CSV table of N, CA and C in Angstrom, one decimal:
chain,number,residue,atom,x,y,z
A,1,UNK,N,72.6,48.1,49.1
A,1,UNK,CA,72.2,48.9,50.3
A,1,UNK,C,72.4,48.0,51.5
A,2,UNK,N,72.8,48.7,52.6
A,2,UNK,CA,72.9,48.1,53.8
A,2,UNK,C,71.7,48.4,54.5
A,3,UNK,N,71.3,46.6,55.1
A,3,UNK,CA,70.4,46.5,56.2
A,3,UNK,C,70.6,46.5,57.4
A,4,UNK,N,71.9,46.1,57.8
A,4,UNK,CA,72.2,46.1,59.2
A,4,UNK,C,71.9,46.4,60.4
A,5,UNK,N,71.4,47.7,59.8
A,5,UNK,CA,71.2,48.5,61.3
A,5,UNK,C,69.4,48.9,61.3
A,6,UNK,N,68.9,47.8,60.6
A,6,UNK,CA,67.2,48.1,60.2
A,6,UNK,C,66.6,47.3,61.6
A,7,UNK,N,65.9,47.7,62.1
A,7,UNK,CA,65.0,46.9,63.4
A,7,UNK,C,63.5,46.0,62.5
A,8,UNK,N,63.4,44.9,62.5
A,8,UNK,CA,62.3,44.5,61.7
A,8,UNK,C,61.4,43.9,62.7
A,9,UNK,N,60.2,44.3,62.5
A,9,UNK,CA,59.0,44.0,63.0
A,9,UNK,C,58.9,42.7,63.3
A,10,UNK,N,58.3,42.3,65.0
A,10,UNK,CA,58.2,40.9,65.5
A,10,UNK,C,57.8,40.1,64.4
A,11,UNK,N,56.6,40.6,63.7
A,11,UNK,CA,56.2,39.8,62.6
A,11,UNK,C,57.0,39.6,61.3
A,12,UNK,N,57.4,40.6,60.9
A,12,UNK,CA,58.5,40.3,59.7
A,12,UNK,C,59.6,39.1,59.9
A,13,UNK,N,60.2,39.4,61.9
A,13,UNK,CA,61.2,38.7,62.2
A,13,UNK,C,60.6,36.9,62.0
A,14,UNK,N,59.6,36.6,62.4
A,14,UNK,CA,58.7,35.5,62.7
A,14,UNK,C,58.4,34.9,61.2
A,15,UNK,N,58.0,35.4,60.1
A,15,UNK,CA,57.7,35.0,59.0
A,15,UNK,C,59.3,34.8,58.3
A,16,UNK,N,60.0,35.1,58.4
A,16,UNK,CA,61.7,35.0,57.7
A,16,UNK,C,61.7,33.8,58.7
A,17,UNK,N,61.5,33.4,59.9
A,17,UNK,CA,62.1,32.4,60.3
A,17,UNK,C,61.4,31.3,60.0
A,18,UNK,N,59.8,31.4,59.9
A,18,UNK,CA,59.2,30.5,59.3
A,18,UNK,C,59.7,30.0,58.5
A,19,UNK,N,59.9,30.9,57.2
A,19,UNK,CA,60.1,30.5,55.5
A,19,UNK,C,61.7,30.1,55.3
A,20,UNK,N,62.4,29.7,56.5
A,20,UNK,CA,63.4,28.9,56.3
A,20,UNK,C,62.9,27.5,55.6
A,21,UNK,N,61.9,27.2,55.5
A,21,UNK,CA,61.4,26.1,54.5
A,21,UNK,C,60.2,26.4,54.3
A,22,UNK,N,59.8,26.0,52.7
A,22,UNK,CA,59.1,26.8,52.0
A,22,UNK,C,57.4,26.4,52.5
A,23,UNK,N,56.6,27.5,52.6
A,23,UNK,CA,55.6,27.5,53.5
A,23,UNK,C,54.2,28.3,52.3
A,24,UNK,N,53.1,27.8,52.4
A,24,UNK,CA,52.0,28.8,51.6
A,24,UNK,C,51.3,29.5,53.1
A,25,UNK,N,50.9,30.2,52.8
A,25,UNK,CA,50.6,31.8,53.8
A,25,UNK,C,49.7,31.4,54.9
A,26,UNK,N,49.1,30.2,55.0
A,26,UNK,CA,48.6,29.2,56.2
A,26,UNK,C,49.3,28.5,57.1
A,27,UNK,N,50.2,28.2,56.4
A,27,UNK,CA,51.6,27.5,57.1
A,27,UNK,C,52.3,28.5,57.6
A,28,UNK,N,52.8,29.4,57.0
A,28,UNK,CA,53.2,30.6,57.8
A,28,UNK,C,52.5,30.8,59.1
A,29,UNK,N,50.9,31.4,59.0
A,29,UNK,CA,50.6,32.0,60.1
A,29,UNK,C,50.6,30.4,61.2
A,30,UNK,N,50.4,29.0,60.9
A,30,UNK,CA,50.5,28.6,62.0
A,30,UNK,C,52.1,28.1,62.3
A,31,UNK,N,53.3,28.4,61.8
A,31,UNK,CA,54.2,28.2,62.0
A,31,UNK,C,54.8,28.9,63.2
A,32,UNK,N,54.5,30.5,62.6
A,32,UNK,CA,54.8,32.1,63.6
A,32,UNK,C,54.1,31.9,64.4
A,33,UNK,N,52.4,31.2,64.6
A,33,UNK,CA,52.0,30.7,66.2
A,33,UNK,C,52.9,29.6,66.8
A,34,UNK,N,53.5,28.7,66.6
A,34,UNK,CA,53.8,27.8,67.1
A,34,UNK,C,55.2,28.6,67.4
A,35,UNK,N,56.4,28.7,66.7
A,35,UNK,CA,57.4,29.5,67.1
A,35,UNK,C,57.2,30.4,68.3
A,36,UNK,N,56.2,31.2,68.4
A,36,UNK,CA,56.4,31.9,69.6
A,36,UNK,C,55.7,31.6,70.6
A,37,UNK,N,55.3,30.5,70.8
A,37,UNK,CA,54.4,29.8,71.7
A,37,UNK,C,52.9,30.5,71.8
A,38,UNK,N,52.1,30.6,70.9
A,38,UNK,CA,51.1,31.1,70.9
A,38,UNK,C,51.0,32.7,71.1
A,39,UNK,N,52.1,33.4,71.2
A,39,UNK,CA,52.1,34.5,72.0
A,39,UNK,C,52.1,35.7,70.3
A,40,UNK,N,52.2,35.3,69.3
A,40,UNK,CA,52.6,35.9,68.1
A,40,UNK,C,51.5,35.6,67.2
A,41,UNK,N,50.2,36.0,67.0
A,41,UNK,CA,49.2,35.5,65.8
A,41,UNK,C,48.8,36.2,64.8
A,42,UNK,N,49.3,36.1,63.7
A,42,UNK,CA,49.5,36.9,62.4
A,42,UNK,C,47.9,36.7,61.6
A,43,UNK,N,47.2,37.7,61.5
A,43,UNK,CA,46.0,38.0,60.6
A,43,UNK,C,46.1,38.0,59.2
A,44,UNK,N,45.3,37.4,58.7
A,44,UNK,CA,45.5,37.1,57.0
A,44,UNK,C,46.0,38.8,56.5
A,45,UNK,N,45.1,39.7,57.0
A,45,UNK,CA,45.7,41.0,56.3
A,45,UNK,C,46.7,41.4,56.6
A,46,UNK,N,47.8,41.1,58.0
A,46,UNK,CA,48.8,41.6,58.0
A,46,UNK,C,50.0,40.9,57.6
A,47,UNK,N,49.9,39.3,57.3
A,47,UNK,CA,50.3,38.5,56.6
A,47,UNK,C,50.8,38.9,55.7
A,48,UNK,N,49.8,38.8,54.4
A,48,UNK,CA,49.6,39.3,53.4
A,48,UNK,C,50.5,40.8,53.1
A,49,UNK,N,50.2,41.6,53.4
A,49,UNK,CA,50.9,42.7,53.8
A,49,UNK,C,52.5,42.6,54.0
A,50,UNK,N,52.8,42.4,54.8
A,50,UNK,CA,54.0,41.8,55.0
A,50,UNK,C,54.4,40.9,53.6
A,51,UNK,N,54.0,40.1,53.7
A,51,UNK,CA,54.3,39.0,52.2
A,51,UNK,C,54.8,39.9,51.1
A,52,UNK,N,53.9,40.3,50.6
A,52,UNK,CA,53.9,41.7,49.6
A,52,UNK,C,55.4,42.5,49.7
A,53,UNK,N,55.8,43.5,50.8
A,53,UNK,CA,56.8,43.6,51.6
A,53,UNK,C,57.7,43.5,51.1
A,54,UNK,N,58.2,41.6,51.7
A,54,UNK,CA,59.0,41.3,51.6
A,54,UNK,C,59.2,40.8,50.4
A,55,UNK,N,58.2,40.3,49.5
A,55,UNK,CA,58.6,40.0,48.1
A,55,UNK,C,59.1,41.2,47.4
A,56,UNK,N,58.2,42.7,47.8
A,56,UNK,CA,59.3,43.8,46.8
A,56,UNK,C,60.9,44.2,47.4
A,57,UNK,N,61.2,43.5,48.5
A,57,UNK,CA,62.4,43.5,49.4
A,57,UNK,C,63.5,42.9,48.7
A,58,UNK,N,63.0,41.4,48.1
A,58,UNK,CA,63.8,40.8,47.5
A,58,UNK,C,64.0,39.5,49.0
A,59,UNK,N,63.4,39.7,50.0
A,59,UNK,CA,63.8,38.9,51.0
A,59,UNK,C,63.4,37.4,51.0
A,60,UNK,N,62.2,37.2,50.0
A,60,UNK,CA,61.5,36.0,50.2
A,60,UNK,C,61.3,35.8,48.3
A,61,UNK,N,60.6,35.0,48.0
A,61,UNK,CA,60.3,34.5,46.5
A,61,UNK,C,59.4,33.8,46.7
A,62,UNK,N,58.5,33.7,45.6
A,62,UNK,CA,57.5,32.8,45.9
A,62,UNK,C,57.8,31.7,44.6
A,63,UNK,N,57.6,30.1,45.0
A,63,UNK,CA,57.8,29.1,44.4
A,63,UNK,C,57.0,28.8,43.6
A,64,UNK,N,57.5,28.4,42.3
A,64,UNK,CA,56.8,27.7,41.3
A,64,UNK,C,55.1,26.7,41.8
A,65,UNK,N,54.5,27.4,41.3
A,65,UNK,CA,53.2,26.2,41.9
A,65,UNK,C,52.3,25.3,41.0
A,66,UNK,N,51.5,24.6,41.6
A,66,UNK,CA,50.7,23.8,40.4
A,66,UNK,C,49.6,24.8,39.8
A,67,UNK,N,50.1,24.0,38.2
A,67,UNK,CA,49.2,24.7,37.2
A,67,UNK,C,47.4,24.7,38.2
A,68,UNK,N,46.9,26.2,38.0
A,68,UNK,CA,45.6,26.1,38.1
A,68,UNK,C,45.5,26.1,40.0
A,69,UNK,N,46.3,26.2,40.8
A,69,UNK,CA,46.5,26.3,41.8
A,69,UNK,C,46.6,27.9,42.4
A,70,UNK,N,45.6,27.9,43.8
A,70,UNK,CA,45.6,29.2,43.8
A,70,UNK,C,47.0,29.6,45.0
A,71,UNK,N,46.8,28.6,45.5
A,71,UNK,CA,48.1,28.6,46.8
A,71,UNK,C,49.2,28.6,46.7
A,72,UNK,N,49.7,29.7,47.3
A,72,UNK,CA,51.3,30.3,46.6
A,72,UNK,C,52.4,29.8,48.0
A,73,UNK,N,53.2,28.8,47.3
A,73,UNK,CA,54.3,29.3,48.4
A,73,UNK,C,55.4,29.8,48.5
A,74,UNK,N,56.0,30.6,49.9
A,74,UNK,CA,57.2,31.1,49.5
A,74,UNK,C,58.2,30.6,50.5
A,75,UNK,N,59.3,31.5,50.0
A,75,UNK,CA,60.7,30.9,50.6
A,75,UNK,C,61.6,31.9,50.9
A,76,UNK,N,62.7,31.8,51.9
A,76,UNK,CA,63.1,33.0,52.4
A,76,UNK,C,64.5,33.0,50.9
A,77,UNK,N,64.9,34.2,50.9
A,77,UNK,CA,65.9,34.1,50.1
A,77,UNK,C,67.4,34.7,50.5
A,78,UNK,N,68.7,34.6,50.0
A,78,UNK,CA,69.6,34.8,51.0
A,78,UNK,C,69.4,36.4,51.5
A,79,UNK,N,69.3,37.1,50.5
A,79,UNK,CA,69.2,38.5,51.2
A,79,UNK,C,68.2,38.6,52.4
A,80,UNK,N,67.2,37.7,52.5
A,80,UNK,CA,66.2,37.1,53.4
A,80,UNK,C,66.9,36.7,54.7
A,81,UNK,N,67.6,35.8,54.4
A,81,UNK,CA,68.8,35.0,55.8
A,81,UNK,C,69.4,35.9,56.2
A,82,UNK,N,70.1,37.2,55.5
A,82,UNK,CA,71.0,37.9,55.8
A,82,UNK,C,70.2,38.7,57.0
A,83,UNK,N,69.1,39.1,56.7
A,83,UNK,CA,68.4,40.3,57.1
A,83,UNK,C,67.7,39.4,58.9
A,84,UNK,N,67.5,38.3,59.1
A,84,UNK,CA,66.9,37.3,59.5
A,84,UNK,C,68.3,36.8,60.5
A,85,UNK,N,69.7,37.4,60.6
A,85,UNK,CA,70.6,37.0,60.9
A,85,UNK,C,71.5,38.1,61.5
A,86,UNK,N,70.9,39.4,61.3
A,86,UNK,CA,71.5,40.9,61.7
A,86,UNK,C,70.5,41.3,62.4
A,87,UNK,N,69.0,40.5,62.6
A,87,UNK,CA,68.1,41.1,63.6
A,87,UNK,C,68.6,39.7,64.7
A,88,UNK,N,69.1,38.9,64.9
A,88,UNK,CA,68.8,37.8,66.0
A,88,UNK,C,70.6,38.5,66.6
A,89,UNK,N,71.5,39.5,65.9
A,89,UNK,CA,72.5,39.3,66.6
A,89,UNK,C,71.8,41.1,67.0
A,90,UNK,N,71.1,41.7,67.0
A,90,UNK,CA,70.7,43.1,67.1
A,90,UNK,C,69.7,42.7,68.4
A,91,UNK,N,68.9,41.8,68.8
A,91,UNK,CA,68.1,41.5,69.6
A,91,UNK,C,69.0,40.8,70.7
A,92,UNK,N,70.1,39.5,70.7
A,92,UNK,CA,71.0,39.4,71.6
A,92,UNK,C,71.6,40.7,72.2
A,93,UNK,N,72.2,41.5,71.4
A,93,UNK,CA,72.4,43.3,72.1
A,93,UNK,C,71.7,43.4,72.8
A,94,UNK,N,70.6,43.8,72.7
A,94,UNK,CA,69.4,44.0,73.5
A,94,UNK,C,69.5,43.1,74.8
A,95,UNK,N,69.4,42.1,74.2
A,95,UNK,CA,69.2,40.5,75.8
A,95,UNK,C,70.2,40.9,77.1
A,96,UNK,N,71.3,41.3,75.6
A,96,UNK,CA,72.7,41.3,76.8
A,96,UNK,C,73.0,42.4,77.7
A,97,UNK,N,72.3,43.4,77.1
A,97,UNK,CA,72.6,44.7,78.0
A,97,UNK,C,71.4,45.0,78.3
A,98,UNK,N,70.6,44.5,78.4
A,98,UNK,CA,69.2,44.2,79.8
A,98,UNK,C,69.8,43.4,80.4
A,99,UNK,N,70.5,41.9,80.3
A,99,UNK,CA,70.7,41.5,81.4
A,99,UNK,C,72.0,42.5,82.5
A,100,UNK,N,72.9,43.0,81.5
A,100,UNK,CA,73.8,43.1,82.3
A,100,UNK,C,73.4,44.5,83.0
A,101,UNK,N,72.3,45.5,82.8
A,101,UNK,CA,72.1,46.5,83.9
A,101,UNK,C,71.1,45.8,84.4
A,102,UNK,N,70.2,44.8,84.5
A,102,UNK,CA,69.3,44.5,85.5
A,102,UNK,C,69.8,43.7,86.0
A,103,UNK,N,70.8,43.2,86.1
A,103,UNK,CA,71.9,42.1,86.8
A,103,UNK,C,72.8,43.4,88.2
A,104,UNK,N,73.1,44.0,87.4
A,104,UNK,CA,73.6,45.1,88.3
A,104,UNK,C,72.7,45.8,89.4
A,105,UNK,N,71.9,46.3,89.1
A,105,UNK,CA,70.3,46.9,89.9
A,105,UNK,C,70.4,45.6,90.6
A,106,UNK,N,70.0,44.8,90.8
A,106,UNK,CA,69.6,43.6,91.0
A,106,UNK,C,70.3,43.0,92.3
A,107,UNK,N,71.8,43.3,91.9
A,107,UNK,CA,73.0,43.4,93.1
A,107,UNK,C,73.1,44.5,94.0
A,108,UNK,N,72.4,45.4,93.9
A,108,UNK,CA,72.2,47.0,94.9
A,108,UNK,C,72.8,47.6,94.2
A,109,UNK,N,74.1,47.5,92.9
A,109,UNK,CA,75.0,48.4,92.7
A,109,UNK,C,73.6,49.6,92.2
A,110,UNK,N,74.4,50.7,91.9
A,110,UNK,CA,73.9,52.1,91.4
A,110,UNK,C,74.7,52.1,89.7
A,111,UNK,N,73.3,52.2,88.9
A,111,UNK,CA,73.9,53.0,87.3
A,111,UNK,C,73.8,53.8,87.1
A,112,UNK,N,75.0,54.4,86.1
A,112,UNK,CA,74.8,56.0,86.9
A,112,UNK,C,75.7,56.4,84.8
């Protein structure tokens, strides 16, 4: 199945970029704050949620852990990078053609 043309949630986008190295679900949420400068704070339940998600997605995996350990960590997986890699060139679109009509406006021209 093709994802290409899927828009993924600031948070989905934030947690795939986290788990470019493998993170347990605390590390995530302070990773996605730090990544977006404080402006992005992920709640254990929508975390979690998401997590879930993306583990039936196939996008992330969760790593082998210590016996008797409740703390799971995961990791992005390539269909993970793929999807993580069609939203940052889908969001440049965006950047680019806001700059280029508010660049125009901007100059007095008229869009028409």
């Amino acid at each position: 199945m093709k994802y290409d043309s899927i828009a993924l949630t600031e948070a989905v986008y934030y947690i795939l970029l986290a788990l470019h190295e493998p993170l347990h679900g605390y590390g995530i949420m302070q990773k996605t704050e730090l990544l977006s400068s404080g402006r992005v704070k992920l709640a254990a339940g929508t975390l979690y949620g998401a997590l879930n998600t993306l583990l039936e997605k196939g996008w992330i995996r969760t790593l082998p852990g210590e016996t008797g350990s409740r703390k799971k960590e995961y990791t992005i997986t390539p269909e993970g990078r793929e999807m993580a890699k069609n939203e940052l060139s889908r969001l440049k679109e965006l950047v680019q053609n806001g700059e280029t009509i508010i660049t125009k406006q901007g100059d007095g021209q008229i869009c028409g």
